[in-house]
mmCIF file of C-alpha atoms and ligand atoms in Angstrom:
data_model
loop_
_atom_site.group_PDB
_atom_site.id
_atom_site.type_symbol
_atom_site.label_atom_id
_atom_site.label_comp_id
_atom_site.label_asym_id
_atom_site.label_seq_id
_atom_site.Cartn_x
_atom_site.Cartn_y
_atom_site.Cartn_z
ATOM 1 C CA MET Z 1 0.000 0.000 0.000
ATOM 2 C CA THR Z 2 1.424 3.425 -0.920
ATOM 3 C CA GLU Z 3 1.559 5.938 1.893
ATOM 4 C CA LEU Z 4 -0.261 9.221 1.405
ATOM 5 C CA ALA Z 5 2.111 12.146 0.758
ATOM 6 C CA PRO Z 6 2.385 14.442 3.790
ATOM 7 C CA LYS Z 7 0.311 17.650 3.536
ATOM 8 C CA PRO Z 8 2.061 20.173 5.769
ATOM 9 C CA LEU Z 9 -0.430 22.950 4.997
ATOM 10 C CA GLN Z 10 -3.585 20.881 5.490
ATOM 11 C CA GLY Z 11 -6.210 22.965 7.283
ATOM 12 C CA LYS Z 12 -4.476 26.221 6.297
ATOM 13 C CA THR Z 13 -5.997 28.869 4.095
ATOM 14 C CA VAL Z 14 -4.031 30.935 1.591
ATOM 15 C CA LEU Z 15 -4.834 34.129 -0.313
ATOM 16 C CA VAL Z 16 -2.684 34.707 -3.423
ATOM 17 C CA THR Z 17 -3.148 38.034 -5.202
ATOM 18 C CA GLY Z 18 -2.760 37.948 -8.986
ATOM 19 C CA GLY Z 19 -2.843 34.159 -8.811
ATOM 20 C CA ALA Z 20 -4.524 33.404 -12.137
ATOM 21 C CA ARG Z 21 -1.379 33.090 -14.253
ATOM 22 C CA ARG Z 22 2.363 32.666 -14.301
ATOM 23 C CA LEU Z 23 4.175 32.783 -10.938
ATOM 24 C CA GLY Z 24 1.044 33.436 -8.883
ATOM 25 C CA ARG Z 25 -0.631 30.377 -10.371
ATOM 26 C CA ALA Z 26 2.507 28.288 -9.737
ATOM 27 C CA SER Z 27 2.549 29.423 -6.097
ATOM 28 C CA ALA Z 28 -1.183 28.708 -5.699
ATOM 29 C CA LEU Z 29 -0.705 25.185 -7.088
ATOM 30 C CA ALA Z 30 2.330 24.505 -4.891
ATOM 31 C CA LEU Z 31 0.497 25.668 -1.749
ATOM 32 C CA ALA Z 32 -2.549 23.606 -2.691
ATOM 33 C CA GLY Z 33 -0.281 20.617 -3.329
ATOM 34 C CA ALA Z 34 0.864 20.997 0.277
ATOM 35 C CA GLY Z 35 -2.777 20.796 1.392
ATOM 36 C CA ALA Z 36 -3.846 24.457 1.724
ATOM 37 C CA ASP Z 37 -7.237 25.793 0.659
ATOM 38 C CA VAL Z 38 -6.584 28.599 -1.804
ATOM 39 C CA ALA Z 39 -8.263 31.857 -2.777
ATOM 40 C CA ILE Z 40 -6.704 33.659 -5.728
ATOM 41 C CA THR Z 41 -7.474 37.155 -6.930
ATOM 42 C CA PHE Z 42 -7.485 38.313 -10.529
ATOM 43 C CA ARG Z 43 -8.031 41.650 -12.251
ATOM 44 C CA ASP Z 44 -8.302 41.044 -16.027
ATOM 45 C CA SER Z 45 -7.525 37.319 -16.329
ATOM 46 C CA LEU Z 46 -10.949 35.805 -15.596
ATOM 47 C CA ARG Z 47 -10.464 32.759 -17.842
ATOM 48 C CA ASP Z 48 -7.019 31.988 -16.470
ATOM 49 C CA ALA Z 49 -8.427 32.403 -12.962
ATOM 50 C CA GLN Z 50 -11.204 29.903 -13.712
ATOM 51 C CA ARG Z 51 -8.654 27.441 -15.099
ATOM 52 C CA THR Z 52 -6.427 27.846 -12.037
ATOM 53 C CA VAL Z 53 -9.384 27.279 -9.702
ATOM 54 C CA ILE Z 54 -10.199 24.044 -11.531
ATOM 55 C CA ASP Z 55 -6.561 22.896 -11.368
ATOM 56 C CA VAL Z 56 -6.203 23.838 -7.691
ATOM 57 C CA SER Z 57 -9.474 22.039 -6.831
ATOM 58 C CA GLY Z 58 -8.112 19.000 -8.664
ATOM 59 C CA LEU Z 59 -5.512 18.729 -5.890
ATOM 60 C CA GLY Z 60 -8.295 17.987 -3.404
ATOM 61 C CA VAL Z 61 -8.512 21.372 -1.659
ATOM 62 C CA ARG Z 62 -11.059 24.187 -1.696
ATOM 63 C CA ALA Z 63 -10.403 26.926 -4.242
ATOM 64 C CA LEU Z 64 -11.999 30.149 -5.352
ATOM 65 C CA ALA Z 65 -11.205 33.183 -7.493
ATOM 66 C CA LEU Z 66 -12.113 36.729 -6.538
ATOM 67 C CA ALA Z 67 -11.989 39.846 -8.681
ATOM 68 C CA CYS Z 68 -9.759 42.452 -7.069
ATOM 69 C CA ASP Z 69 -7.864 45.564 -8.061
ATOM 70 C CA VAL Z 70 -5.133 45.723 -5.429
ATOM 71 C CA THR Z 71 -4.698 49.463 -5.933
ATOM 72 C CA ASP Z 72 -8.299 50.114 -4.865
ATOM 73 C CA GLU Z 73 -9.084 50.149 -1.151
ATOM 74 C CA LYS Z 74 -12.736 49.235 -1.559
ATOM 75 C CA SER Z 75 -12.000 46.394 -3.952
ATOM 76 C CA VAL Z 76 -9.356 45.009 -1.563
ATOM 77 C CA LYS Z 77 -11.725 45.197 1.427
ATOM 78 C CA THR Z 78 -14.421 43.321 -0.496
ATOM 79 C CA ALA Z 79 -12.059 40.600 -1.744
ATOM 80 C CA VAL Z 80 -10.495 39.949 1.674
ATOM 81 C CA LYS Z 81 -13.925 39.811 3.316
ATOM 82 C CA GLU Z 82 -15.178 37.395 0.652
ATOM 83 C CA ALA Z 83 -12.103 35.137 0.978
ATOM 84 C CA VAL Z 84 -12.668 34.902 4.740
ATOM 85 C CA ARG Z 85 -16.400 34.312 4.309
ATOM 86 C CA GLU Z 86 -15.792 31.455 1.858
ATOM 87 C CA LEU Z 87 -12.737 29.813 3.442
ATOM 88 C CA GLY Z 88 -13.168 30.722 7.113
ATOM 89 C CA GLY Z 89 -9.961 32.713 7.606
ATOM 90 C CA ILE Z 90 -6.523 33.518 6.211
ATOM 91 C CA ASP Z 91 -3.347 31.825 7.420
ATOM 92 C CA ILE Z 92 -1.022 32.916 4.623
ATOM 93 C CA LEU Z 93 -1.205 35.973 2.388
ATOM 94 C CA VAL Z 94 0.942 35.981 -0.760
ATOM 95 C CA ASN Z 95 1.233 39.515 -2.152
ATOM 96 C CA ASN Z 96 2.049 38.503 -5.722
ATOM 97 C CA ALA Z 97 0.082 40.898 -7.988
ATOM 98 C CA ALA Z 98 2.355 43.475 -9.592
ATOM 99 C CA ASN Z 99 3.349 45.172 -12.809
ATOM 100 C CA TYR Z 100 6.628 45.295 -14.720
ATOM 101 C CA GLU Z 101 7.628 47.771 -17.400
ATOM 102 C CA THR Z 102 10.759 48.957 -19.190
ATOM 103 C CA ALA Z 103 11.211 52.724 -19.588
ATOM 104 C CA THR Z 104 14.252 54.950 -20.020
ATOM 105 C CA PHE Z 105 14.477 57.417 -17.156
ATOM 106 C CA GLU Z 106 14.213 60.529 -19.389
ATOM 107 C CA LYS Z 107 10.920 59.299 -20.824
ATOM 108 C CA LEU Z 108 9.395 58.006 -17.593
ATOM 109 C CA THR Z 109 6.103 59.832 -16.937
ATOM 110 C CA LEU Z 110 4.490 60.721 -13.648
ATOM 111 C CA ALA Z 111 1.569 58.457 -14.536
ATOM 112 C CA GLN Z 112 3.913 55.494 -15.129
ATOM 113 C CA TRP Z 113 5.722 56.127 -11.840
ATOM 114 C CA ASP Z 114 2.499 56.391 -9.835
ATOM 115 C CA ALA Z 115 0.876 53.362 -11.487
ATOM 116 C CA MET Z 116 3.924 51.209 -10.709
ATOM 117 C CA PHE Z 117 3.919 52.205 -7.050
ATOM 118 C CA ALA Z 118 0.129 51.821 -6.860
ATOM 119 C CA SER Z 119 0.213 48.143 -7.857
ATOM 120 C CA ASN Z 120 3.613 47.049 -6.537
ATOM 121 C CA THR Z 121 3.804 48.907 -3.218
ATOM 122 C CA ARG Z 122 0.405 50.339 -2.273
ATOM 123 C CA GLY Z 123 -1.258 47.040 -3.297
ATOM 124 C CA PRO Z 124 0.676 44.846 -0.826
ATOM 125 C CA PHE Z 125 0.190 47.539 1.861
ATOM 126 C CA LEU Z 126 -3.583 47.609 1.353
ATOM 127 C CA VAL Z 127 -4.066 43.844 1.163
ATOM 128 C CA SER Z 128 -1.824 43.242 4.197
ATOM 129 C CA ARG Z 129 -3.678 45.864 6.235
ATOM 130 C CA GLU Z 130 -7.084 44.422 5.355
ATOM 131 C CA ALA Z 131 -5.968 40.847 6.035
ATOM 132 C CA LEU Z 132 -4.237 41.785 9.296
ATOM 133 C CA LYS Z 133 -6.959 40.987 11.808
ATOM 134 C CA PHE Z 134 -7.585 37.597 10.187
ATOM 135 C CA LEU Z 135 -3.857 36.789 10.008
ATOM 136 C CA ARG Z 136 -3.469 37.727 13.700
ATOM 137 C CA LEU Z 137 -6.261 35.341 14.689
ATOM 138 C CA ARG Z 138 -4.412 32.476 12.979
ATOM 139 C CA ARG Z 139 -0.827 33.536 13.872
ATOM 140 C CA GLY Z 140 -0.344 33.760 10.132
ATOM 141 C CA LYS Z 141 2.242 34.725 7.539
ATOM 142 C CA ILE Z 142 2.712 37.290 4.815
ATOM 143 C CA ILE Z 143 4.878 36.435 1.824
ATOM 144 C CA ASN Z 144 5.636 39.354 -0.486
ATOM 145 C CA MET Z 145 6.872 38.895 -4.035
ATOM 146 C CA GLY Z 146 9.767 41.282 -4.403
ATOM 147 C CA SER Z 147 12.395 41.232 -7.116
ATOM 148 C CA LEU Z 148 16.103 41.093 -7.792
ATOM 149 C CA GLY Z 149 15.310 44.499 -9.302
ATOM 150 C CA GLY Z 150 14.539 45.711 -5.773
ATOM 151 C CA LEU Z 151 18.032 44.660 -4.686
ATOM 152 C CA ARG Z 152 20.042 45.660 -7.775
ATOM 153 C CA PRO Z 153 19.581 48.792 -9.911
ATOM 154 C CA TRP Z 154 18.349 48.147 -13.461
ATOM 155 C CA ALA Z 155 18.898 51.309 -15.530
ATOM 156 C CA ASP Z 156 15.697 51.164 -17.570
ATOM 157 C CA HIS Z 157 13.416 50.252 -14.664
ATOM 158 C CA ALA Z 158 13.668 53.139 -12.168
ATOM 159 C CA HIS Z 159 9.994 52.944 -11.198
ATOM 160 C CA TYR Z 160 9.844 49.142 -11.030
ATOM 161 C CA CYS Z 161 13.099 48.786 -9.064
ATOM 162 C CA SER Z 162 12.136 51.566 -6.632
ATOM 163 C CA SER Z 163 8.663 50.073 -6.081
ATOM 164 C CA LYS Z 164 10.157 46.651 -5.283
ATOM 165 C CA ALA Z 165 12.880 48.124 -3.040
ATOM 166 C CA ALA Z 166 10.056 49.829 -1.122
ATOM 167 C CA LEU Z 167 8.247 46.484 -0.859
ATOM 168 C CA HIS Z 168 11.411 44.898 0.534
ATOM 169 C CA MET Z 169 11.525 47.598 3.208
ATOM 170 C CA LEU Z 170 7.799 47.169 3.890
ATOM 171 C CA THR Z 171 8.555 43.460 4.468
ATOM 172 C CA LYS Z 172 11.110 44.319 7.144
ATOM 173 C CA VAL Z 173 8.962 46.994 8.780
ATOM 174 C CA LEU Z 174 5.949 44.662 8.931
ATOM 175 C CA ALA Z 175 8.085 41.813 10.265
ATOM 176 C CA LYS Z 176 8.902 44.060 13.234
ATOM 177 C CA ALA Z 177 5.504 45.741 13.559
ATOM 178 C CA LEU Z 178 3.409 42.560 13.334
ATOM 179 C CA ALA Z 179 5.600 40.275 15.468
ATOM 180 C CA PRO Z 180 5.183 38.055 17.345
ATOM 181 C CA GLU Z 181 1.863 36.953 15.803
ATOM 182 C CA ILE Z 182 2.723 37.268 12.116
ATOM 183 C CA ALA Z 183 5.898 36.333 10.217
ATOM 184 C CA VAL Z 184 6.598 38.458 7.135
ATOM 185 C CA ASN Z 185 9.074 37.475 4.421
ATOM 186 C CA CYS Z 186 9.775 38.198 0.784
ATOM 187 C CA VAL Z 187 10.765 36.135 -2.253
ATOM 188 C CA ALA Z 188 12.845 38.146 -4.737
ATOM 189 C CA PRO Z 189 12.921 36.358 -8.098
ATOM 190 C CA GLY Z 190 15.751 36.992 -10.546
ATOM 191 C CA MET Z 191 15.466 36.137 -14.246
ATOM 192 C CA ILE Z 192 12.580 33.715 -14.573
ATOM 193 C CA ASP Z 193 12.004 32.053 -17.935
ATOM 194 C CA LEU Z 194 8.276 31.630 -18.494
ATOM 195 C CA GLY Z 195 8.739 30.568 -22.119
ATOM 196 C CA GLU Z 196 7.939 33.896 -23.791
ATOM 197 C CA LYS Z 197 9.235 33.738 -27.374
ATOM 198 C CA ALA Z 198 9.969 37.480 -27.522
ATOM 199 C CA ALA Z 199 12.333 37.155 -24.553
ATOM 200 C CA ALA Z 200 14.211 34.077 -25.813
ATOM 201 C CA ASN Z 201 17.450 35.845 -26.875
ATOM 202 C CA PHE Z 202 17.553 37.948 -23.724
ATOM 203 C CA MET Z 203 16.974 34.840 -21.612
ATOM 204 C CA ARG Z 204 19.850 33.008 -23.351
ATOM 205 C CA ARG Z 205 22.200 35.921 -22.602
ATOM 206 C CA MET Z 206 21.076 36.107 -18.977
ATOM 207 C CA ALA Z 207 21.528 32.349 -18.461
ATOM 208 C CA LYS Z 208 25.169 32.691 -19.549
ATOM 209 C CA GLN Z 209 25.748 35.474 -16.990
ATOM 210 C CA THR Z 210 24.141 33.482 -14.181
ATOM 211 C CA PRO Z 211 26.448 31.402 -11.939
ATOM 212 C CA MET Z 212 23.964 28.510 -12.038
ATOM 213 C CA GLN Z 213 24.085 28.727 -15.878
ATOM 214 C CA ARG Z 214 20.330 28.883 -16.325
ATOM 215 C CA ASN Z 215 17.358 31.137 -15.689
ATOM 216 C CA GLY Z 216 14.803 30.392 -13.012
ATOM 217 C CA THR Z 217 11.530 28.522 -13.489
ATOM 218 C CA SER Z 218 8.109 29.027 -11.962
ATOM 219 C CA ASP Z 219 8.828 25.883 -9.896
ATOM 220 C CA ASP Z 220 11.912 27.542 -8.386
ATOM 221 C CA ILE Z 221 9.791 30.485 -7.248
ATOM 222 C CA ALA Z 222 6.896 28.339 -6.024
ATOM 223 C CA ALA Z 223 9.411 26.299 -3.987
ATOM 224 C CA ALA Z 224 10.635 29.476 -2.272
ATOM 225 C CA VAL Z 225 7.051 30.562 -1.501
ATOM 226 C CA LEU Z 226 6.359 27.099 -0.104
ATOM 227 C CA PHE Z 227 9.537 27.317 1.980
ATOM 228 C CA PHE Z 228 8.331 30.483 3.723
ATOM 229 C CA ALA Z 229 4.800 29.089 4.019
ATOM 230 C CA ARG Z 230 6.145 26.089 5.945
ATOM 231 C CA ALA Z 231 8.981 27.852 7.779
ATOM 232 C CA PRO Z 232 9.054 28.466 11.537
ATOM 233 C CA HIS Z 233 7.779 31.891 12.660
ATOM 234 C CA PHE Z 234 11.284 32.590 13.917
ATOM 235 C CA ILE Z 235 12.234 33.222 10.249
ATOM 236 C CA THR Z 236 10.901 36.719 9.617
ATOM 237 C CA GLY Z 237 11.910 39.916 7.819
ATOM 238 C CA GLN Z 238 13.953 38.040 5.219
ATOM 239 C CA ILE Z 239 14.373 38.841 1.537
ATOM 240 C CA LEU Z 240 15.229 35.613 -0.283
ATOM 241 C CA ALA Z 241 16.774 36.186 -3.717
ATOM 242 C CA VAL Z 242 15.919 33.265 -6.004
ATOM 243 C CA ASP Z 243 18.246 34.100 -8.865
ATOM 244 C CA GLY Z 244 20.783 31.313 -9.424
ATOM 245 C CA GLY Z 245 23.443 33.653 -8.041
ATOM 246 C CA LEU Z 246 22.899 36.388 -10.662
ATOM 247 C CA GLY Z 247 22.820 39.144 -8.031
ATOM 248 C CA LEU Z 248 26.135 38.123 -6.459
HETATM 249 N N1 LIG U 301 8.354 36.936 -13.870
HETATM 250 C C1 LIG U 301 9.544 37.306 -13.436
HETATM 251 O O1 LIG U 301 10.567 37.057 -14.079
HETATM 252 C C2 LIG U 301 9.696 38.064 -12.132
HETATM 253 C C3 LIG U 301 10.953 38.548 -11.766
HETATM 254 C C4 LIG U 301 11.080 39.264 -10.587
HETATM 255 C C5 LIG U 301 9.981 39.478 -9.776
HETATM 256 N N2 LIG U 301 8.766 39.000 -10.150
HETATM 257 C C6 LIG U 301 7.611 39.265 -9.282
HETATM 258 O O2 LIG U 301 6.919 38.059 -9.014
HETATM 259 C C7 LIG U 301 5.516 38.277 -9.012
HETATM 260 C C8 LIG U 301 4.825 37.429 -10.071
HETATM 261 O O3 LIG U 301 5.477 37.619 -11.313
HETATM 262 P P1 LIG U 301 4.686 37.439 -12.698
HETATM 263 O O4 LIG U 301 5.668 37.683 -13.779
HETATM 264 O O5 LIG U 301 3.916 36.169 -12.644
HETATM 265 O O6 LIG U 301 3.695 38.682 -12.562
HETATM 266 P P2 LIG U 301 2.778 39.372 -13.689
HETATM 267 O O7 LIG U 301 2.352 38.347 -14.658
HETATM 268 O O8 LIG U 301 3.480 40.583 -14.200
HETATM 269 O O9 LIG U 301 1.568 39.875 -12.787
HETATM 270 C C9 LIG U 301 0.859 38.990 -11.955
HETATM 271 C C10 LIG U 301 -0.556 39.406 -11.895
HETATM 272 O O10 LIG U 301 -0.695 40.650 -11.220
HETATM 273 C C11 LIG U 301 -2.000 41.067 -11.473
HETATM 274 N N3 LIG U 301 -2.125 42.528 -11.324
HETATM 275 C C12 LIG U 301 -1.390 43.511 -11.863
HETATM 276 N N4 LIG U 301 -1.873 44.710 -11.475
HETATM 277 C C13 LIG U 301 -2.927 44.456 -10.664
HETATM 278 C C14 LIG U 301 -3.837 45.266 -9.948
HETATM 279 N N5 LIG U 301 -3.777 46.596 -9.974
HETATM 280 N N6 LIG U 301 -4.787 44.657 -9.208
HETATM 281 C C15 LIG U 301 -4.870 43.321 -9.164
HETATM 282 N N7 LIG U 301 -4.048 42.495 -9.816
HETATM 283 C C16 LIG U 301 -3.091 43.067 -10.568
HETATM 284 C C17 LIG U 301 -2.351 40.625 -12.888
HETATM 285 O O11 LIG U 301 -3.634 40.003 -12.808
HETATM 286 P P3 LIG U 301 -4.615 39.875 -14.086
HETATM 287 O O12 LIG U 301 -3.814 39.143 -15.125
HETATM 288 O O13 LIG U 301 -5.771 39.134 -13.561
HETATM 289 O O14 LIG U 301 -4.948 41.299 -14.508
HETATM 290 C C18 LIG U 301 -1.231 39.646 -13.227
HETATM 291 O O15 LIG U 301 -1.678 38.443 -13.777
HETATM 292 C C19 LIG U 301 5.324 39.784 -9.252
HETATM 293 O O16 LIG U 301 5.239 40.442 -8.005
HETATM 294 C C20 LIG U 301 6.608 40.171 -9.965
HETATM 295 O O17 LIG U 301 6.952 41.532 -9.816
HETATM 296 C C21 LIG U 301 8.593 38.310 -11.318
#
């Protein structure tokens, strides 16, 4: 008789923002694979969200998708309330939703700057604040999705890099402010190859520059999210670069 695989997150409930596609979906699936019930949020990707809910449910856990614009206070309040109503609470919040854009500094507009900070910094602030009382009740965790770009300066990404550096600092501030009930950590992905054809040449070049001689995969990032999800509360305030050594 084969033994059932251990489910370390069984009985836990996770909220993953922007979890319909790409890295958010991979994290949602990994957390569900470890036994957690999962709520994802989406903004535009309704079909992807529906597909992810079906795939997450297929792992034998409860799953739901909620529309949410993380820049909008009212929308965030509604989504968090709905997630708690449906799943009973929140043990782990993954602040994954974000935007990425390339822009030379001279041409960067005020609107671009503000939009980047609205999604990448204000979003995690708003969702964390709304989820706080539920996370406290469960002695929960917040996992922010930062970026190697928040640790290293990328010349054509002033707004993106600054927004992620701010999120890294928010991680550390919250780790201190919300202790001892809530552990707060951050995964900072480096170059992650999600198979986009347009990026193939760039990805080849980056793999050569990376000590591990390859780019990251969605599984590498999901594994880091799962690590923090399962980690002892004593691990808090950490920014974990998942970059194959590229930032060294
Ligand atoms: N991919 C990489 O190589 C890489 C590298 C470094 C860091 N990261 C970070 O890792 C995380 C996931 O990366 P990714 O490439 O999978 O992200 P992504 O595809 O750029 O974005 C993830 C999701 O964020 C949602 N989103 C954006 N703005 C939103 C808003 N205002 N309200 C609600 N949702 C919003 C979108 O949802 P809808 O599609 O539903 O609109 C999108 O699907 C992000 O925080 C990213 O910055 C990624």
